[in-house]
Amino acid sequence: GAVVSQHPSWVICKSGTSVKIECRSLDFQATTMFWYRQFPKQSLMLMATSNEGSKATYEQGVEKDKFLINHASLTLSTLTVTSAHPEDSSFYICSAPWGSGETQYFGPGTRLLVL
Amino acid sequence: RKEVEQDPGPFNVPEGATVAFNCTYSNSASQSFFWYRQDCRKEPKLLMSVYSSGNEDGRFTAQLNRASQYISLLIRDSKLSDSATYLCVVPRAGGTSYGKLTFGQGTILTVHP
């Protein structure tokens, strides 16, 4: 069964609104979670690392004020896309590492469409 | 050289064919490698891990060539259900890289009747 869930699975919103995506680890605690973004016909690109109890760290080129990350508990990380624009339309996937970090559990992804 | 680079594809093969994908990586310090499979509009799923020279699991064989810094994935007796995008994945090395993965751009495989 799924060990990492995401909600919602898809969302359509108007330009300028904010969208929150939740990522939950179901059977284990995850002090670290990752957020990836995948544009059509491209591969997954790491956006940021969500850290429970401390600030998220962002990859180069990812705006921290636009993609707000909150690791509220050991089983929940949220990504909020603020003031979304059509170019933010993408497939957002979270993952949680296990053990040494080489085993990753991926969420099922959230498809965002900004009109 | 890109951190992880794959055959551009796409590959279109008939059922029963053998197909191979290559992937090159830039960091010679990398110790482990993975092949993931991603179906359309789904999350990636781990297919194989490669830690030493290679790994075999049924119809799938992954091989590692450290000297040339490439990993290959061989699929024998292709099935229609093998149609997917195959992603070469290399964990980042370094102290602040726990759990971070670098994905190749993916190779699309279509197996037709």
GROMACS .gro file of C-alpha atoms in nm:
model
  228
    1GLY     CA    1   0.000   0.000   0.000
    2ALA     CA    2   0.093   0.365  -0.033
    3VAL     CA    3   0.332   0.493   0.228
    4VAL     CA    4   0.327   0.857   0.118
    5SER     CA    5   0.007   1.036   0.026
    6GLN     CA    6  -0.053   1.369  -0.140
    7HIS     CA    7  -0.358   1.587  -0.143
    8PRO     CA    8  -0.513   1.704  -0.361
    9SER     CA    9  -0.435   1.480  -0.657
   10TRP     CA   10  -0.525   1.757  -0.893
   11VAL     CA   11  -0.626   2.118  -0.867
   12ILE     CA   12  -0.736   2.389  -1.106
   13CYS     CA   13  -0.711   2.747  -0.990
   14LYS     CA   14  -0.725   3.100  -1.120
   15SER     CA   15  -0.412   3.302  -1.177
   16GLY     CA   16  -0.316   3.496  -0.867
   17THR     CA   17  -0.456   3.255  -0.613
   18SER     CA   18  -0.256   3.037  -0.375
   19VAL     CA   19  -0.265   2.661  -0.370
   20LYS     CA   20  -0.162   2.433  -0.085
   21ILE     CA   21  -0.045   2.077  -0.144
   22GLU     CA   22  -0.005   1.831   0.143
   23CYS     CA   23   0.238   1.544   0.163
   24ARG     CA   24   0.199   1.285   0.439
   25SER     CA   25   0.407   0.987   0.538
   26LEU     CA   26   0.161   0.722   0.645
   27ASP     CA   27   0.355   0.452   0.828
   28PHE     CA   28   0.674   0.624   0.930
   29GLN     CA   29   0.810   0.953   1.050
   30ALA     CA   30   0.992   1.169   0.802
   31THR     CA   31   1.208   1.448   0.936
   32THR     CA   32   1.301   1.525   0.577
   33MET     CA   33   1.082   1.534   0.271
   34PHE     CA   34   1.150   1.653  -0.078
   35TRP     CA   35   0.943   1.844  -0.328
   36TYR     CA   36   0.992   1.786  -0.700
   37ARG     CA   37   0.835   1.947  -1.001
   38GLN     CA   38   0.790   1.786  -1.340
   39PHE     CA   39   0.691   1.979  -1.652
   40PRO     CA   40   0.548   1.795  -1.951
   41LYS     CA   41   0.803   1.579  -2.134
   42GLN     CA   42   1.069   1.665  -1.877
   43SER     CA   43   1.213   1.482  -1.582
   44LEU     CA   44   1.170   1.547  -1.214
   45MET     CA   45   1.356   1.847  -1.081
   46LEU     CA   46   1.420   1.888  -0.711
   47MET     CA   47   1.272   2.212  -0.585
   48ALA     CA   48   1.339   2.207  -0.214
   49THR     CA   49   1.407   2.003   0.095
   50SER     CA   50   1.151   2.022   0.371
   51ASN     CA   51   1.298   1.986   0.719
   52GLU     CA   52   1.093   1.922   1.029
   53GLY     CA   53   1.181   2.179   1.291
   54SER     CA   54   1.385   2.405   1.068
   55LYS     CA   55   1.360   2.608   0.751
   56ALA     CA   56   1.330   2.448   0.415
   57THR     CA   57   1.628   2.463   0.182
   58TYR     CA   58   1.569   2.553  -0.179
   59GLU     CA   59   1.749   2.455  -0.495
   60GLN     CA   60   1.910   2.721  -0.705
   61GLY     CA   61   1.656   2.914  -0.906
   62VAL     CA   62   1.355   2.822  -0.691
   63GLU     CA   63   1.193   3.124  -0.523
   64LYS     CA   64   1.141   3.055  -0.156
   65ASP     CA   65   0.881   3.330  -0.123
   66LYS     CA   66   0.675   3.183  -0.401
   67PHE     CA   67   0.694   2.821  -0.291
   68LEU     CA   68   0.633   2.820   0.082
   69ILE     CA   69   0.716   2.499   0.262
   70ASN     CA   70   0.605   2.410   0.610
   71HIS     CA   71   0.704   2.084   0.777
   72ALA     CA   72   0.437   2.094   1.045
   73SER     CA   73   0.500   1.754   1.198
   74LEU     CA   74   0.703   1.439   1.150
   75THR     CA   75   0.445   1.312   0.904
   76LEU     CA   76   0.331   1.624   0.719
   77SER     CA   77   0.491   1.871   0.482
   78THR     CA   78   0.298   2.131   0.286
   79LEU     CA   79   0.392   2.321  -0.025
   80THR     CA   80   0.203   2.641  -0.096
   81VAL     CA   81   0.230   2.792  -0.440
   82THR     CA   82   0.160   3.159  -0.378
   83SER     CA   83   0.014   3.387  -0.642
   84ALA     CA   84   0.009   3.105  -0.891
   85HIS     CA   85   0.053   3.181  -1.259
   86PRO     CA   86   0.001   2.964  -1.567
   87GLU     CA   87   0.374   2.890  -1.584
   88ASP     CA   88   0.345   2.721  -1.243
   89SER     CA   89   0.120   2.458  -1.397
   90SER     CA   90   0.306   2.135  -1.344
   91PHE     CA   91   0.311   1.796  -1.173
   92TYR     CA   92   0.431   1.835  -0.814
   93ILE     CA   93   0.561   1.523  -0.640
   94CYS     CA   94   0.685   1.482  -0.285
   95SER     CA   95   0.908   1.209  -0.152
   96ALA     CA   96   1.030   1.092   0.184
   97PRO     CA   97   1.361   0.913   0.227
   98TRP     CA   98   1.402   0.611   0.444
   99GLY     CA   99   1.706   0.482   0.631
  100SER     CA  100   2.028   0.589   0.458
  101GLY     CA  101   1.826   0.804   0.224
  102GLU     CA  102   1.865   0.592  -0.085
  103THR     CA  103   1.523   0.437  -0.044
  104GLN     CA  104   1.261   0.693  -0.137
  105TYR     CA  105   0.889   0.675  -0.110
  106PHE     CA  106   0.716   0.900  -0.360
  107GLY     CA  107   0.374   1.046  -0.325
  108PRO     CA  108   0.130   0.998  -0.613
  109GLY     CA  109   0.174   1.358  -0.723
  110THR     CA  110  -0.046   1.663  -0.758
  111ARG     CA  111  -0.133   1.800  -1.096
  112LEU     CA  112  -0.172   2.177  -1.087
  113LEU     CA  113  -0.336   2.375  -1.365
  114VAL     CA  114  -0.340   2.751  -1.333
  115LEU     CA  115  -0.579   2.929  -1.565
  116ARG     CA  116   2.870   1.678  -1.900
  117LYS     CA  117   2.526   1.681  -1.738
  118GLU     CA  118   2.500   1.523  -1.395
  119VAL     CA  119   2.285   1.244  -1.534
  120GLU     CA  120   2.223   1.199  -1.903
  121GLN     CA  121   2.021   0.933  -2.081
  122ASP     CA  122   1.962   0.809  -2.432
  123PRO     CA  123   1.713   1.052  -2.583
  124GLY     CA  124   1.482   0.785  -2.721
  125PRO     CA  125   1.199   0.731  -2.785
  126PHE     CA  126   1.229   0.358  -2.841
  127ASN     CA  127   0.956   0.175  -3.026
  128VAL     CA  128   0.999  -0.202  -3.020
  129PRO     CA  129   0.780  -0.504  -3.092
  130GLU     CA  130   0.676  -0.744  -2.822
  131GLY     CA  131   0.947  -0.994  -2.745
  132ALA     CA  132   1.231  -0.764  -2.845
  133THR     CA  133   1.536  -0.689  -2.636
  134VAL     CA  134   1.604  -0.323  -2.573
  135ALA     CA  135   1.883  -0.143  -2.389
  136PHE     CA  136   1.911   0.206  -2.247
  137ASN     CA  137   2.228   0.381  -2.144
  138CYS     CA  138   2.285   0.650  -1.886
  139THR     CA  139   2.600   0.846  -1.808
  140TYR     CA  140   2.679   1.028  -1.488
  141SER     CA  141   2.932   1.298  -1.413
  142ASN     CA  142   3.024   1.245  -1.047
  143SER     CA  143   3.286   0.974  -1.024
  144ALA     CA  144   3.227   0.957  -0.648
  145SER     CA  145   2.872   0.825  -0.693
  146GLN     CA  146   2.831   0.487  -0.531
  147SER     CA  147   2.478   0.381  -0.605
  148PHE     CA  148   2.245   0.409  -0.898
  149PHE     CA  149   1.881   0.342  -0.968
  150TRP     CA  150   1.646   0.283  -1.254
  151TYR     CA  151   1.294   0.405  -1.199
  152ARG     CA  152   0.992   0.351  -1.414
  153GLN     CA  153   0.733   0.623  -1.458
  154ASP     CA  154   0.396   0.568  -1.619
  155CYS     CA  155   0.205   0.858  -1.767
  156ARG     CA  156   0.075   1.096  -1.501
  157LYS     CA  157   0.205   0.879  -1.219
  158GLU     CA  158   0.488   0.898  -0.969
  159PRO     CA  159   0.816   0.718  -1.043
  160LYS     CA  160   0.853   0.367  -0.908
  161LEU     CA  161   1.180   0.196  -0.829
  162LEU     CA  162   1.269  -0.071  -1.081
  163MET     CA  163   1.624  -0.167  -0.990
  164SER     CA  164   1.912  -0.064  -0.769
  165VAL     CA  165   2.274  -0.097  -0.877
  166TYR     CA  166   2.551  -0.091  -0.619
  167SER     CA  167   2.830  -0.296  -0.770
  168SER     CA  168   2.889  -0.418  -1.121
  169GLY     CA  169   2.530  -0.502  -1.192
  170ASN     CA  170   2.198  -0.646  -1.092
  171GLU     CA  171   1.949  -0.882  -1.253
  172ASP     CA  172   1.581  -0.925  -1.182
  173GLY     CA  173   1.390  -1.149  -1.419
  174ARG     CA  174   1.385  -0.989  -1.763
  175PHE     CA  175   1.567  -0.680  -1.641
  176THR     CA  176   1.944  -0.644  -1.612
  177ALA     CA  177   2.128  -0.336  -1.499
  178GLN     CA  178   2.501  -0.301  -1.547
  179LEU     CA  179   2.745  -0.048  -1.411
  180ASN     CA  180   3.071   0.057  -1.572
  181ARG     CA  181   3.252   0.279  -1.325
  182ALA     CA  182   3.550   0.343  -1.549
  183SER     CA  183   3.330   0.492  -1.819
  184GLN     CA  184   3.072   0.623  -1.573
  185TYR     CA  185   2.767   0.473  -1.730
  186ILE     CA  186   2.483   0.248  -1.631
  187SER     CA  187   2.274   0.044  -1.867
  188LEU     CA  188   1.934  -0.119  -1.843
  189LEU     CA  189   1.854  -0.420  -2.057
  190ILE     CA  190   1.500  -0.545  -2.098
  191ARG     CA  191   1.456  -0.887  -2.254
  192ASP     CA  192   1.138  -1.031  -2.402
  193SER     CA  193   0.960  -0.695  -2.393
  194LYS     CA  194   0.596  -0.691  -2.290
  195LEU     CA  195   0.330  -0.437  -2.377
  196SER     CA  196   0.321  -0.350  -2.008
  197ASP     CA  197   0.685  -0.241  -2.022
  198SER     CA  198   0.577   0.072  -2.210
  199ALA     CA  199   0.675   0.360  -1.983
  200THR     CA  200   0.941   0.623  -1.927
  201TYR     CA  201   1.259   0.488  -1.770
  202LEU     CA  202   1.450   0.724  -1.546
  203CYS     CA  203   1.814   0.690  -1.453
  204VAL     CA  204   1.864   0.823  -1.101
  205VAL     CA  205   2.181   0.901  -0.910
  206PRO     CA  206   2.185   1.011  -0.546
  207ARG     CA  207   2.377   1.329  -0.486
  208ALA     CA  208   2.702   1.292  -0.301
  209GLY     CA  209   2.815   1.514  -0.019
  210GLY     CA  210   2.731   1.592   0.341
  211THR     CA  211   2.423   1.804   0.276
  212SER     CA  212   2.281   1.575   0.014
  213TYR     CA  213   2.095   1.323   0.228
  214GLY     CA  214   1.817   1.172   0.022
  215LYS     CA  215   1.855   1.409  -0.272
  216LEU     CA  216   1.823   1.245  -0.610
  217THR     CA  217   1.922   1.363  -0.954
  218PHE     CA  218   1.702   1.230  -1.232
  219GLY     CA  219   1.797   1.185  -1.592
  220GLN     CA  220   1.560   1.323  -1.852
  221GLY     CA  221   1.407   0.983  -1.909
  222THR     CA  222   1.381   0.747  -2.202
  223ILE     CA  223   1.040   0.668  -2.343
  224LEU     CA  224   0.978   0.306  -2.436
  225THR     CA  225   0.677   0.195  -2.637
  226VAL     CA  226   0.628  -0.176  -2.691
  227HIS     CA  227   0.382  -0.254  -2.971
  228PRO     CA  228   0.205  -0.577  -3.065
   0.00000   0.00000   0.00000
